Short mmCIF file of C-alpha atoms in Angstrom, two decimals:
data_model
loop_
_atom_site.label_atom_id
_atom_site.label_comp_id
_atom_site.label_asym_id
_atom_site.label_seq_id
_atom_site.Cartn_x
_atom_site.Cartn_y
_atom_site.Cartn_z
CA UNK A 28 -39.39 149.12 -3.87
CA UNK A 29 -39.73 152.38 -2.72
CA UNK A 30 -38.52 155.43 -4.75
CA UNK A 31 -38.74 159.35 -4.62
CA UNK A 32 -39.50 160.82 -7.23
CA UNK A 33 -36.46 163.18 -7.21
CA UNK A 34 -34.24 159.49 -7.29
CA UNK A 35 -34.75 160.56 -11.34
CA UNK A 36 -31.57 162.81 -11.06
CA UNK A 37 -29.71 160.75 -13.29
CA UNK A 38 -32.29 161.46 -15.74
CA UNK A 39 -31.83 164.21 -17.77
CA UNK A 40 -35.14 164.72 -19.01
CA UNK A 41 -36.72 168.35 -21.30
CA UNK A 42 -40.13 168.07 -20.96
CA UNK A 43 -41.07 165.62 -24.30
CA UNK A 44 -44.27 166.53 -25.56
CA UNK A 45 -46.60 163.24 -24.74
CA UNK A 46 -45.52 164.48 -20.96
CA UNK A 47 -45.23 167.97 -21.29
CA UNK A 48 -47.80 168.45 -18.70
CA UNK A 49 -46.97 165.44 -16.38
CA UNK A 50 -44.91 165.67 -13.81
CA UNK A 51 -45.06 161.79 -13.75
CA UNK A 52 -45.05 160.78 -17.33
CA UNK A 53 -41.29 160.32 -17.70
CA UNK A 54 -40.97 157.49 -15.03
CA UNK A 55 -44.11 156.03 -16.67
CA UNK A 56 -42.05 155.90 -19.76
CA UNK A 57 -38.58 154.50 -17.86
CA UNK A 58 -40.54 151.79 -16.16
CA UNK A 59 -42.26 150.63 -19.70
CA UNK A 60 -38.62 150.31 -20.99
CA UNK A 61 -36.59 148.90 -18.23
CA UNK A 62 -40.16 145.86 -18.23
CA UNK A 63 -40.06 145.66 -21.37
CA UNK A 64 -37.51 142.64 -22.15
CA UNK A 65 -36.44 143.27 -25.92
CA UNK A 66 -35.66 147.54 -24.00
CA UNK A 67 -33.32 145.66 -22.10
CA UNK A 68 -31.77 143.71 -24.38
CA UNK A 69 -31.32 147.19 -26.20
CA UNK A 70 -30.92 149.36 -24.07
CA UNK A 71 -26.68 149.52 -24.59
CA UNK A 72 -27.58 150.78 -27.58
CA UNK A 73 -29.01 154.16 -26.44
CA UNK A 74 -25.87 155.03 -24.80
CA UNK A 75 -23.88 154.06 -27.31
CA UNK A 76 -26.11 156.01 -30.12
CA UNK A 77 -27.77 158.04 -28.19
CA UNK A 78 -30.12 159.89 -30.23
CA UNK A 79 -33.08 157.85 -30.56
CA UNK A 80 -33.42 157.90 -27.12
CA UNK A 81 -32.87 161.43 -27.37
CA UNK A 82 -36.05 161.22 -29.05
CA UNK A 83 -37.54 160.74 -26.25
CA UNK A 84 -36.17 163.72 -24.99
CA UNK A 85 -34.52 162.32 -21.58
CA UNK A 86 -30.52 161.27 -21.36
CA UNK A 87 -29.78 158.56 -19.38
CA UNK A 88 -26.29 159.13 -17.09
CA UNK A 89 -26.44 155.90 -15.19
CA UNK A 90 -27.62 152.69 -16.46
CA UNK A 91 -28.23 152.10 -12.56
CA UNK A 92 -30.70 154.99 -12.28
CA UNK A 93 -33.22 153.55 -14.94
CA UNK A 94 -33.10 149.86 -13.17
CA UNK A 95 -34.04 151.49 -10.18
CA UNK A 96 -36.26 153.54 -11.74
CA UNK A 97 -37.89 150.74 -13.18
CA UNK A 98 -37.91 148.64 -10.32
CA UNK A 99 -40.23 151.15 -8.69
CA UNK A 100 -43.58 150.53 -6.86
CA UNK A 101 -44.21 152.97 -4.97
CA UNK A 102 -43.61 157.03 -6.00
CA UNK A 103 -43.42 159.70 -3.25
CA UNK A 104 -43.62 162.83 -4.33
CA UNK A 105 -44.07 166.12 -3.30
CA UNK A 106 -47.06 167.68 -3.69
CA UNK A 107 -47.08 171.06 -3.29
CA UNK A 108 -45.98 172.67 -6.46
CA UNK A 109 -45.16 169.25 -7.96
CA UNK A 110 -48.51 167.60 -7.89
CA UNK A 111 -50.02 171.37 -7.21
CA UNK A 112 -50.41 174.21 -9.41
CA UNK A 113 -48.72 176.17 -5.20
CA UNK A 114 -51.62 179.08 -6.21
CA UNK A 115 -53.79 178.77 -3.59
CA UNK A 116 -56.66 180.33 -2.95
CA UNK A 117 -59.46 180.89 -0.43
CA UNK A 118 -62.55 178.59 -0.93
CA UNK A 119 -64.12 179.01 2.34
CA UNK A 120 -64.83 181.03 5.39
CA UNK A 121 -67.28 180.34 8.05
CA UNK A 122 -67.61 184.21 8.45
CA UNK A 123 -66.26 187.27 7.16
CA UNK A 124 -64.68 188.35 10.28
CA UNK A 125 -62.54 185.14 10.20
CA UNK A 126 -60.65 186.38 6.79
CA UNK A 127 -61.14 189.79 7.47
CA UNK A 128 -58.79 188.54 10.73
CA UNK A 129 -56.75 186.18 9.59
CA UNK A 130 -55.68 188.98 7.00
CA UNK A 131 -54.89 191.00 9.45
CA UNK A 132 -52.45 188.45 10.86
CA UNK A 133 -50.24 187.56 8.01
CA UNK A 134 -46.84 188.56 7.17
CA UNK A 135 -47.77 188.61 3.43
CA UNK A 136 -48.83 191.69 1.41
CA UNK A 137 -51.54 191.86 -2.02
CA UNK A 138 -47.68 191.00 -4.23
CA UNK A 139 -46.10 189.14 -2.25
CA UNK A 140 -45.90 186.23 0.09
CA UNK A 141 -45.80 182.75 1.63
CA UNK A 142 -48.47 181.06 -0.34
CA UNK A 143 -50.47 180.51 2.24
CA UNK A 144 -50.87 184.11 3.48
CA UNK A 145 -50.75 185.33 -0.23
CA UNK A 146 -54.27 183.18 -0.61
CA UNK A 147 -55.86 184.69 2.54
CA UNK A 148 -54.61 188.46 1.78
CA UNK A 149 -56.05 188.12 -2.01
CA UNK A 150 -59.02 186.19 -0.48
CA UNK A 151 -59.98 188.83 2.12
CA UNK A 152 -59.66 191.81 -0.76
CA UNK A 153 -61.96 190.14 -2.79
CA UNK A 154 -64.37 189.93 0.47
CA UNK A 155 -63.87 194.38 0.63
CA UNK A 156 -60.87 194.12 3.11
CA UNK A 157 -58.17 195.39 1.82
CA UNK A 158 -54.71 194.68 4.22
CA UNK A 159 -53.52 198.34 3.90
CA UNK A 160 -56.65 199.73 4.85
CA UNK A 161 -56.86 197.47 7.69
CA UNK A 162 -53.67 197.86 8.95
CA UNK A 163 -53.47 202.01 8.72
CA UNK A 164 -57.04 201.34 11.14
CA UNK A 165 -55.63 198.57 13.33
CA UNK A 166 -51.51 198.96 13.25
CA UNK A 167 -49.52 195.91 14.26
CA UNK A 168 -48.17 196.47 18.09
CA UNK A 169 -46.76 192.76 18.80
CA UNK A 170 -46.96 189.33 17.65
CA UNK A 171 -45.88 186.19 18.19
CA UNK A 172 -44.35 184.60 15.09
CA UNK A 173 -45.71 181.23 13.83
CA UNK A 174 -43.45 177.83 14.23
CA UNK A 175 -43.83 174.70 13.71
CA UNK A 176 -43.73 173.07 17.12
CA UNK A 177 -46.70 175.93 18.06
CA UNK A 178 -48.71 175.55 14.49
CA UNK A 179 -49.92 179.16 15.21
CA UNK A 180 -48.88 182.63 14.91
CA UNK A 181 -50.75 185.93 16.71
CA UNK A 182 -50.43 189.61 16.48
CA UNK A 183 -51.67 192.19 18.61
CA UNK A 184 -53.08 195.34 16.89
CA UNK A 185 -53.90 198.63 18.72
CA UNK A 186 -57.68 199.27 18.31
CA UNK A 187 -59.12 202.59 19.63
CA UNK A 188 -58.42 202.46 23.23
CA UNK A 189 -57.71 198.68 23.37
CA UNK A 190 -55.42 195.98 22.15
CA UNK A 191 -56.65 192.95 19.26
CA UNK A 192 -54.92 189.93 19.57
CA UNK A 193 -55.44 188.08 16.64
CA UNK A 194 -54.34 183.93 16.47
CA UNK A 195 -54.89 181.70 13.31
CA UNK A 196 -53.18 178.52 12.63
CA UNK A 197 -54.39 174.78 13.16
CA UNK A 198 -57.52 174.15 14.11
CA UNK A 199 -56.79 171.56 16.93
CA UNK A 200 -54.46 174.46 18.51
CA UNK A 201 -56.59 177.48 17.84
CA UNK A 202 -59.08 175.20 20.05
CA UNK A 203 -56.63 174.99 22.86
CA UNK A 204 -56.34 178.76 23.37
CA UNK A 205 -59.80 179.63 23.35
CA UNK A 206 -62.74 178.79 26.33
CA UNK A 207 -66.32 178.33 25.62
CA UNK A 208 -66.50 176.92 22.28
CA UNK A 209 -68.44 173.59 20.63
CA UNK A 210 -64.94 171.72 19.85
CA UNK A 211 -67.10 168.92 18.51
CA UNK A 212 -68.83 170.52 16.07
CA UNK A 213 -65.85 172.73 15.13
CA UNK A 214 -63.78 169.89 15.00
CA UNK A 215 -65.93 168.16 12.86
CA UNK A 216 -66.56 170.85 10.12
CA UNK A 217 -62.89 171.37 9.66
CA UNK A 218 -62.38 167.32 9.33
CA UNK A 219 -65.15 167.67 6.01
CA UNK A 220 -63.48 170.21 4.39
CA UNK A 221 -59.99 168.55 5.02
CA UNK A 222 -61.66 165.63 3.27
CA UNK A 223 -61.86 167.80 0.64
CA UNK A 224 -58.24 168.04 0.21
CA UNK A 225 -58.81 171.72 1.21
CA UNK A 226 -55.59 173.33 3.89
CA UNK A 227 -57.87 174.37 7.02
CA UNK A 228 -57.17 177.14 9.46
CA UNK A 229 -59.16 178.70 12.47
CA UNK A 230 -58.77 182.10 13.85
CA UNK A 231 -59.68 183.39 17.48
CA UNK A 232 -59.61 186.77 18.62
CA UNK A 233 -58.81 188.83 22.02
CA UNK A 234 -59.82 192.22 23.48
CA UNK A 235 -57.61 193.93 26.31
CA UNK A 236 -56.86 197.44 27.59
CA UNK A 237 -53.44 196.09 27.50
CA UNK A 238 -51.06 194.56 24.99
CA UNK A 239 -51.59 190.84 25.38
CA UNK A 240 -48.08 188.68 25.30
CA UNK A 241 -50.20 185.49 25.97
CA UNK A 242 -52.34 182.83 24.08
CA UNK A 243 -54.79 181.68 26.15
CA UNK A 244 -58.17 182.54 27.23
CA UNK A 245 -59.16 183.46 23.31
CA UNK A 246 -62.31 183.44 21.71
CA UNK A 247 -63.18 181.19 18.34
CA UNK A 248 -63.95 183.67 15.63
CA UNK A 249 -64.34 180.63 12.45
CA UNK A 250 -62.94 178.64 9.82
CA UNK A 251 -60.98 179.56 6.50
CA UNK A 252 -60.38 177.05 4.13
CA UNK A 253 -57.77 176.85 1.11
CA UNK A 254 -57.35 174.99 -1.81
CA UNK A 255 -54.12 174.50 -4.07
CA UNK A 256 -55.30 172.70 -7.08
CA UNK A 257 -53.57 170.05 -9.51
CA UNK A 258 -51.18 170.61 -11.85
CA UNK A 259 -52.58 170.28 -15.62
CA UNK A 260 -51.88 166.51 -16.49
CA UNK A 261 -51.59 164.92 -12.69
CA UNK A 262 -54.81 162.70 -13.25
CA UNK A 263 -53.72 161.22 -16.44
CA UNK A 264 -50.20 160.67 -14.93
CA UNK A 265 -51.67 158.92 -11.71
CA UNK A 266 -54.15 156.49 -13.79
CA UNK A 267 -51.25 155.85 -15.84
CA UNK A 268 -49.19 154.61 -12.83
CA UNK A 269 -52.30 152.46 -11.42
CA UNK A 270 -52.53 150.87 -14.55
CA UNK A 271 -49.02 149.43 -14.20
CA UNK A 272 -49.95 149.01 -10.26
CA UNK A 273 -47.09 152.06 -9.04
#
């Protein structure tokens, strides 16, 4: 059976304390009761007096929604901010120029942010580069927004007498506007640290005396790596749902 983990709507839960820090714990503890036979045979009895269950601290709407519940073997779940802490942060950078760049193209400020960008803005002004400072050298003249079906956003900064085009986004597509670089190898670093469980980017850069509207012809400037980690209480709530084979 497969189940998402938001399918526990019709559970009222408020955070007991043996799962106060587990985003899991409560379906551990539904699936224990709905297997358990002597639970079932009881179970009437929580909606009828409902306060031992309330014990528990989660309310049960639907009968329907704990069978399911408990019928579960498989859990998706989101991860980002439900198995992750959504702080990320930078972890890596194959050069300083890369996050000193890819700061330089984000939307996001030192307060606020997409997550992403927040973690490559902080990252960068712990590296010396601050975004204002950057910016009041290099203003933003253009850009090219990020989307999904692109994976990659660029902006074009006036610097001096030229133009900095600036792209960072997937690796695999950062590789497809640039010429004369070791895809291979490139290819193959950013595959380790994804193993890693680490968000990979690559940045490329490009100079003209005019403002540049296109993304090709680009050269690879590096990697930046980010990680997001776990929420407090994810590993015990995962070995919990092995044990039971979820």
């Amino acid at each position: 059976t497969l189940m998402r983990s938001s399918a526990a709507s019709d559970v009222y839960k408020r955070q007991p304390q043996i799962w106060k820090y587990s985003p899991l714990g409560g379906l551990f503890f539904i699936w224990i009761l709905v297997n358990s036979f002597w639970c079932r045979q009881l179970l009437p009895l929580f909606f009828v007096y409902p306060p031992p269950f309330v014990s528990f601290d989660a309310i049960v709407k639907k009968l329907s929604a704990v069978e399911a519940l408990g019928n579960a073997t498989v859990i998706c779940s989101d991860k980002t901010g439900t198995i992750t802490e959504n702080k990320m942060t930078l972890c890596y950078t194959s050069s300083n120029e890369a996050i000193k760049l890819a700061c330089l193209c984000c939307d996001a400020d030192e307060e606020k942010g997409e997550a992403t960008e927040l973690a490559i803005v902080r990252g960068a002004r712990d590296k010396g580069y601050k975004k204002a400072d950057l910016e009041y050298n290099m203003p933003r003249v253009y850009e090219i927004p990020f989307s999904s079906e692109r994976r990659l956003m660029t902006t074009v900064h006036k610097s001096n007498n030229d133009y900095l085009a600036i792209s960072k986004g997937a690796v695999e597509e950062i590789l497809n506007i640039c010429k004369k670089t070791k895809s291979k190898d490139i290819l193959k670093e950013a595959d380790s640290l994804a193993e890693r469980g680490l968000r990979v980017m690559a940045v490329a850069k490009k100079i003209s005396s005019t403002i540049i509207k296109e993304e090709r012809d680009f050269a690879f400037v590096g990697i930046i790596a980010l990680a997001d980690k776990p929420r407090k209480g994810v590993d015990e709530s995962v070995a919990a749902l092995s044990l039971i084979h979820i």
